[in-house]
Amino acid sequence: RKEVEQDPGPFNVPEGATVAFNCTYSNSASQSFFWYRQDCRKEPKLLMSVYSSGNEDGRFTAQLNRASQYISLLIRDSKLSDSATYLCVVNMRERRFGAGTRLTVKP
Amino acid sequence: SAVISQKPSRDICQRGTSLTIQCQVDSQVTMMFWYRQQPGQSLTLIATANQGSEATYESGFVIDKFPISRPNLTFSTLTVSNMSPEDSSIYLCSVLQNTGELFFGEGSRLTVL
């Protein structure tokens, strides 16, 4: 089993749609969790950290379920500019990246 | 936030040669890492660059193939040695800020013919 696994995607959604990504992790001792965004031919950039109680940043909501060892990212009211690859990142001894989920938002 | 400069940004190299990638950070950082991102894949950690000592390599990566230097807290190099087409990838330098955020350089896109 991979240390960090994500929905393979791609997700193709219309503008205004709500879309959710999941990510599972294998190490129950993982301490911190993040979602990164990577645009085509660019470096990854932090989208948001994921806190135990769940957290929201505008249209983006991240949740953590330690019992089931997964994190999720919900995007509401999708914009064309949300099109990117979303990487789940889990901190064990160091950061481990998921393979990424590609999202395309279409007009 | 840290500003990370990597060079070269891209290169095309011949099989059997070596290429050194430089990473310069605009502030002192304790933790610096090198990642590889192969086409269509996610990031794989190559090693942690330790200041003043040998790098800590992940499983599947060895010092002879990927020698790393870290002479101070703002600079590191990664060398890809004896290259083959399988080494064609994007190599990314990253640093960990005190906030817990991992910042990346823009990457060095390597193509080996």
mmCIF file of C-alpha atoms in Angstrom:
data_model
loop_
_atom_site.group_PDB
_atom_site.id
_atom_site.type_symbol
_atom_site.label_atom_id
_atom_site.label_comp_id
_atom_site.label_asym_id
_atom_site.label_seq_id
_atom_site.Cartn_x
_atom_site.Cartn_y
_atom_site.Cartn_z
ATOM 1 C CA ARG A 1 0.000 0.000 0.000
ATOM 2 C CA LYS A 2 1.312 3.437 -0.901
ATOM 3 C CA GLU A 3 2.023 5.801 1.957
ATOM 4 C CA VAL A 4 -0.275 8.442 0.502
ATOM 5 C CA GLU A 5 -2.999 7.661 -2.018
ATOM 6 C CA GLN A 6 -5.307 10.028 -3.800
ATOM 7 C CA ASP A 7 -8.322 9.804 -6.053
ATOM 8 C CA PRO A 8 -6.737 9.348 -9.461
ATOM 9 C CA GLY A 9 -8.948 11.803 -11.325
ATOM 10 C CA PRO A 10 -9.115 13.554 -13.639
ATOM 11 C CA PHE A 11 -12.114 15.500 -12.482
ATOM 12 C CA ASN A 12 -13.831 17.530 -15.165
ATOM 13 C CA VAL A 13 -16.518 19.807 -13.738
ATOM 14 C CA PRO A 14 -18.502 22.812 -14.916
ATOM 15 C CA GLU A 15 -18.044 26.216 -13.411
ATOM 16 C CA GLY A 16 -19.984 26.597 -10.204
ATOM 17 C CA ALA A 17 -19.876 22.912 -9.339
ATOM 18 C CA THR A 18 -18.801 21.505 -6.002
ATOM 19 C CA VAL A 19 -16.034 18.926 -6.138
ATOM 20 C CA ALA A 20 -14.360 16.847 -3.447
ATOM 21 C CA PHE A 21 -11.061 14.995 -3.350
ATOM 22 C CA ASN A 22 -10.011 12.350 -0.870
ATOM 23 C CA CYS A 23 -6.622 11.193 0.219
ATOM 24 C CA THR A 24 -5.742 8.226 2.415
ATOM 25 C CA TYR A 25 -2.529 7.701 4.321
ATOM 26 C CA SER A 26 -0.984 4.562 5.760
ATOM 27 C CA ASN A 27 0.952 5.782 8.776
ATOM 28 C CA SER A 28 -1.285 6.366 11.763
ATOM 29 C CA ALA A 29 1.505 8.338 13.430
ATOM 30 C CA SER A 30 1.323 11.054 10.766
ATOM 31 C CA GLN A 31 1.221 14.394 12.436
ATOM 32 C CA SER A 32 0.387 17.070 9.924
ATOM 33 C CA PHE A 33 -1.465 17.291 6.678
ATOM 34 C CA PHE A 34 -1.616 19.703 3.789
ATOM 35 C CA TRP A 35 -3.130 20.316 0.413
ATOM 36 C CA TYR A 36 -0.877 21.762 -2.276
ATOM 37 C CA ARG A 37 -1.824 23.049 -5.662
ATOM 38 C CA GLN A 38 0.366 22.606 -8.725
ATOM 39 C CA ASP A 39 -0.331 24.410 -11.960
ATOM 40 C CA CYS A 40 0.935 22.987 -15.206
ATOM 41 C CA ARG A 41 4.723 23.316 -15.483
ATOM 42 C CA LYS A 42 4.919 25.148 -12.176
ATOM 43 C CA GLU A 43 6.141 24.235 -8.731
ATOM 44 C CA PRO A 44 3.691 23.109 -6.031
ATOM 45 C CA LYS A 45 2.370 25.779 -3.706
ATOM 46 C CA LEU A 46 0.623 25.416 -0.383
ATOM 47 C CA LEU A 47 -3.138 25.698 -0.673
ATOM 48 C CA MET A 48 -4.011 25.048 2.943
ATOM 49 C CA SER A 49 -3.057 23.101 6.006
ATOM 50 C CA VAL A 50 -5.518 20.568 7.374
ATOM 51 C CA TYR A 51 -6.413 20.824 11.044
ATOM 52 C CA SER A 52 -7.949 18.146 13.231
ATOM 53 C CA SER A 53 -11.204 20.041 13.630
ATOM 54 C CA GLY A 54 -11.443 20.815 9.933
ATOM 55 C CA ASN A 55 -10.884 24.233 8.454
ATOM 56 C CA GLU A 56 -12.236 26.479 5.787
ATOM 57 C CA ASP A 57 -10.654 29.118 3.589
ATOM 58 C CA GLY A 58 -13.188 30.820 1.390
ATOM 59 C CA ARG A 59 -14.518 28.264 -1.052
ATOM 60 C CA PHE A 60 -12.145 25.580 0.182
ATOM 61 C CA THR A 61 -12.829 23.240 3.095
ATOM 62 C CA ALA A 62 -10.355 20.670 4.386
ATOM 63 C CA GLN A 63 -11.165 17.861 6.776
ATOM 64 C CA LEU A 64 -9.207 15.202 8.602
ATOM 65 C CA ASN A 65 -10.481 11.831 9.751
ATOM 66 C CA ARG A 66 -7.803 10.230 11.877
ATOM 67 C CA ALA A 67 -9.838 7.125 12.635
ATOM 68 C CA SER A 68 -10.161 6.262 8.944
ATOM 69 C CA GLN A 69 -6.826 7.854 8.029
ATOM 70 C CA TYR A 70 -7.975 10.157 5.301
ATOM 71 C CA ILE A 71 -8.160 13.827 4.511
ATOM 72 C CA SER A 72 -10.463 15.581 2.122
ATOM 73 C CA LEU A 73 -10.651 18.806 0.171
ATOM 74 C CA LEU A 74 -13.952 20.339 -0.873
ATOM 75 C CA ILE A 75 -14.129 23.114 -3.433
ATOM 76 C CA ARG A 76 -17.403 24.982 -3.721
ATOM 77 C CA ASP A 77 -18.501 27.194 -6.601
ATOM 78 C CA SER A 78 -15.611 26.051 -8.820
ATOM 79 C CA LYS A 79 -13.858 28.677 -10.920
ATOM 80 C CA LEU A 80 -11.952 28.234 -14.144
ATOM 81 C CA SER A 81 -8.854 29.306 -12.228
ATOM 82 C CA ASP A 82 -9.212 26.308 -9.908
ATOM 83 C CA SER A 83 -8.030 24.063 -12.736
ATOM 84 C CA ALA A 84 -4.812 22.498 -11.463
ATOM 85 C CA THR A 85 -3.445 19.358 -9.876
ATOM 86 C CA TYR A 86 -4.129 19.053 -6.162
ATOM 87 C CA LEU A 87 -1.552 17.220 -4.100
ATOM 88 C CA CYS A 88 -2.220 15.681 -0.744
ATOM 89 C CA VAL A 89 0.772 15.916 1.584
ATOM 90 C CA VAL A 90 1.248 13.971 4.780
ATOM 91 C CA ASN A 91 4.012 14.645 7.246
ATOM 92 C CA MET A 92 5.594 11.579 8.746
ATOM 93 C CA ARG A 93 9.300 11.930 9.326
ATOM 94 C CA GLU A 94 9.152 14.196 6.325
ATOM 95 C CA ARG A 95 6.582 15.260 3.783
ATOM 96 C CA ARG A 96 5.144 12.542 1.568
ATOM 97 C CA PHE A 97 3.225 13.599 -1.495
ATOM 98 C CA GLY A 98 0.274 11.912 -3.093
ATOM 99 C CA ALA A 99 0.272 11.414 -6.842
ATOM 100 C CA GLY A 100 -2.126 14.309 -7.281
ATOM 101 C CA THR A 101 -5.620 14.728 -8.637
ATOM 102 C CA ARG A 102 -6.093 16.765 -11.749
ATOM 103 C CA LEU A 103 -9.065 19.092 -11.803
ATOM 104 C CA THR A 104 -10.350 20.824 -14.911
ATOM 105 C CA VAL A 105 -13.127 23.351 -14.517
ATOM 106 C CA LYS A 106 -14.923 24.082 -17.765
ATOM 107 C CA PRO A 107 -17.094 27.028 -18.713
ATOM 108 C CA SER B 1 8.026 33.566 2.580
ATOM 109 C CA ALA B 2 11.311 32.200 1.309
ATOM 110 C CA VAL B 3 12.412 33.017 -2.208
ATOM 111 C CA ILE B 4 14.197 30.110 -3.847
ATOM 112 C CA SER B 5 16.235 30.401 -7.008
ATOM 113 C CA GLN B 6 17.189 27.320 -8.939
ATOM 114 C CA LYS B 7 19.435 27.075 -11.935
ATOM 115 C CA PRO B 8 19.535 25.935 -14.570
ATOM 116 C CA SER B 9 15.814 26.136 -15.144
ATOM 117 C CA ARG B 10 16.156 23.583 -17.908
ATOM 118 C CA ASP B 11 18.853 21.675 -19.719
ATOM 119 C CA ILE B 12 19.283 19.035 -22.349
ATOM 120 C CA CYS B 13 22.136 16.677 -21.665
ATOM 121 C CA GLN B 14 23.853 13.748 -23.282
ATOM 122 C CA ARG B 15 23.776 10.288 -21.812
ATOM 123 C CA GLY B 16 26.718 9.598 -19.518
ATOM 124 C CA THR B 17 27.353 13.203 -18.524
ATOM 125 C CA SER B 18 26.617 14.874 -15.189
ATOM 126 C CA LEU B 19 24.696 18.010 -14.340
ATOM 127 C CA THR B 20 24.803 20.098 -11.180
ATOM 128 C CA ILE B 21 21.716 22.007 -10.111
ATOM 129 C CA GLN B 22 22.074 24.945 -7.764
ATOM 130 C CA CYS B 23 19.573 26.148 -5.194
ATOM 131 C CA GLN B 24 19.899 29.538 -3.516
ATOM 132 C CA VAL B 25 17.554 30.725 -0.765
ATOM 133 C CA ASP B 26 17.191 34.351 0.255
ATOM 134 C CA SER B 27 17.237 33.531 3.971
ATOM 135 C CA GLN B 28 18.826 30.983 6.270
ATOM 136 C CA VAL B 29 16.843 27.762 6.520
ATOM 137 C CA THR B 30 17.498 24.675 8.532
ATOM 138 C CA MET B 31 15.683 22.108 6.450
ATOM 139 C CA MET B 32 16.353 21.860 2.732
ATOM 140 C CA PHE B 33 15.252 19.009 0.483
ATOM 141 C CA TRP B 34 15.620 17.794 -3.072
ATOM 142 C CA TYR B 35 12.656 16.260 -4.863
ATOM 143 C CA ARG B 36 12.173 14.686 -8.254
ATOM 144 C CA GLN B 37 9.009 14.838 -10.286
ATOM 145 C CA GLN B 38 8.954 12.550 -13.274
ATOM 146 C CA PRO B 39 6.542 13.243 -16.134
ATOM 147 C CA GLY B 40 2.958 12.811 -14.993
ATOM 148 C CA GLN B 41 4.029 11.748 -11.518
ATOM 149 C CA SER B 42 4.020 13.308 -8.105
ATOM 150 C CA LEU B 43 7.011 14.413 -6.123
ATOM 151 C CA THR B 44 9.479 11.903 -4.766
ATOM 152 C CA LEU B 45 11.895 12.908 -2.060
ATOM 153 C CA ILE B 46 15.481 12.244 -3.074
ATOM 154 C CA ALA B 47 17.266 13.436 0.044
ATOM 155 C CA THR B 48 17.474 15.911 2.862
ATOM 156 C CA ALA B 49 20.418 18.245 2.402
ATOM 157 C CA ASN B 50 22.191 18.608 5.738
ATOM 158 C CA GLN B 51 24.391 21.590 6.395
ATOM 159 C CA GLY B 52 27.942 20.565 7.104
ATOM 160 C CA SER B 53 27.354 16.830 6.827
ATOM 161 C CA GLU B 54 26.353 14.169 4.346
ATOM 162 C CA ALA B 55 22.853 14.276 2.931
ATOM 163 C CA THR B 56 20.236 11.806 4.126
ATOM 164 C CA TYR B 57 19.034 9.771 1.156
ATOM 165 C CA GLU B 58 15.668 8.098 0.700
ATOM 166 C CA SER B 59 15.296 4.505 -0.326
ATOM 167 C CA GLY B 60 16.247 4.065 -3.957
ATOM 168 C CA PHE B 61 18.586 7.053 -4.089
ATOM 169 C CA VAL B 62 22.334 6.861 -3.477
ATOM 170 C CA ILE B 63 25.093 9.376 -3.008
ATOM 171 C CA ASP B 64 27.128 8.155 -5.964
ATOM 172 C CA LYS B 65 24.260 8.911 -8.326
ATOM 173 C CA PHE B 66 22.958 12.070 -6.641
ATOM 174 C CA PRO B 67 25.761 13.760 -4.708
ATOM 175 C CA ILE B 68 24.505 16.731 -2.701
ATOM 176 C CA SER B 69 26.368 19.609 -1.143
ATOM 177 C CA ARG B 70 25.120 21.995 1.539
ATOM 178 C CA PRO B 71 27.972 24.312 2.479
ATOM 179 C CA ASN B 72 25.764 26.784 4.372
ATOM 180 C CA LEU B 73 22.175 27.506 5.379
ATOM 181 C CA THR B 74 21.251 29.288 2.156
ATOM 182 C CA PHE B 75 22.731 27.155 -0.603
ATOM 183 C CA SER B 76 22.716 23.586 -1.866
ATOM 184 C CA THR B 77 23.586 21.695 -5.021
ATOM 185 C CA LEU B 78 22.332 18.430 -6.435
ATOM 186 C CA THR B 79 24.358 16.602 -9.069
ATOM 187 C CA VAL B 80 22.782 14.024 -11.338
ATOM 188 C CA SER B 81 25.667 11.772 -12.304
ATOM 189 C CA ASN B 82 26.219 9.533 -15.297
ATOM 190 C CA MET B 83 22.835 10.449 -16.673
ATOM 191 C CA SER B 84 20.537 8.180 -18.622
ATOM 192 C CA PRO B 85 17.198 8.970 -20.282
ATOM 193 C CA GLU B 86 15.445 7.612 -17.176
ATOM 194 C CA ASP B 87 16.825 10.598 -15.267
ATOM 195 C CA SER B 88 14.771 12.974 -17.392
ATOM 196 C CA SER B 89 12.644 14.733 -14.832
ATOM 197 C CA ILE B 90 12.022 17.945 -12.979
ATOM 198 C CA TYR B 91 14.262 18.388 -9.962
ATOM 199 C CA LEU B 92 12.945 20.662 -7.233
ATOM 200 C CA CYS B 93 14.682 22.235 -4.304
ATOM 201 C CA SER B 94 12.490 22.932 -1.294
ATOM 202 C CA VAL B 95 12.848 24.505 2.121
ATOM 203 C CA LEU B 96 10.809 24.188 5.271
ATOM 204 C CA GLN B 97 9.850 27.416 6.949
ATOM 205 C CA ASN B 98 9.282 27.821 10.665
ATOM 206 C CA THR B 99 5.563 28.075 9.890
ATOM 207 C CA GLY B 100 5.644 24.469 8.703
ATOM 208 C CA GLU B 101 5.102 25.455 5.099
ATOM 209 C CA LEU B 102 7.248 23.812 2.455
ATOM 210 C CA PHE B 103 8.354 26.186 -0.294
ATOM 211 C CA PHE B 104 9.641 25.046 -3.643
ATOM 212 C CA GLY B 105 11.957 26.463 -6.215
ATOM 213 C CA GLU B 106 10.666 26.680 -9.748
ATOM 214 C CA GLY B 107 12.383 23.451 -10.637
ATOM 215 C CA SER B 108 15.044 22.372 -13.087
ATOM 216 C CA ARG B 109 13.702 20.483 -16.077
ATOM 217 C CA LEU B 110 16.240 17.956 -17.255
ATOM 218 C CA THR B 111 16.067 16.061 -20.532
ATOM 219 C CA VAL B 112 18.638 13.355 -21.178
ATOM 220 C CA LEU B 113 19.114 12.204 -24.752
#
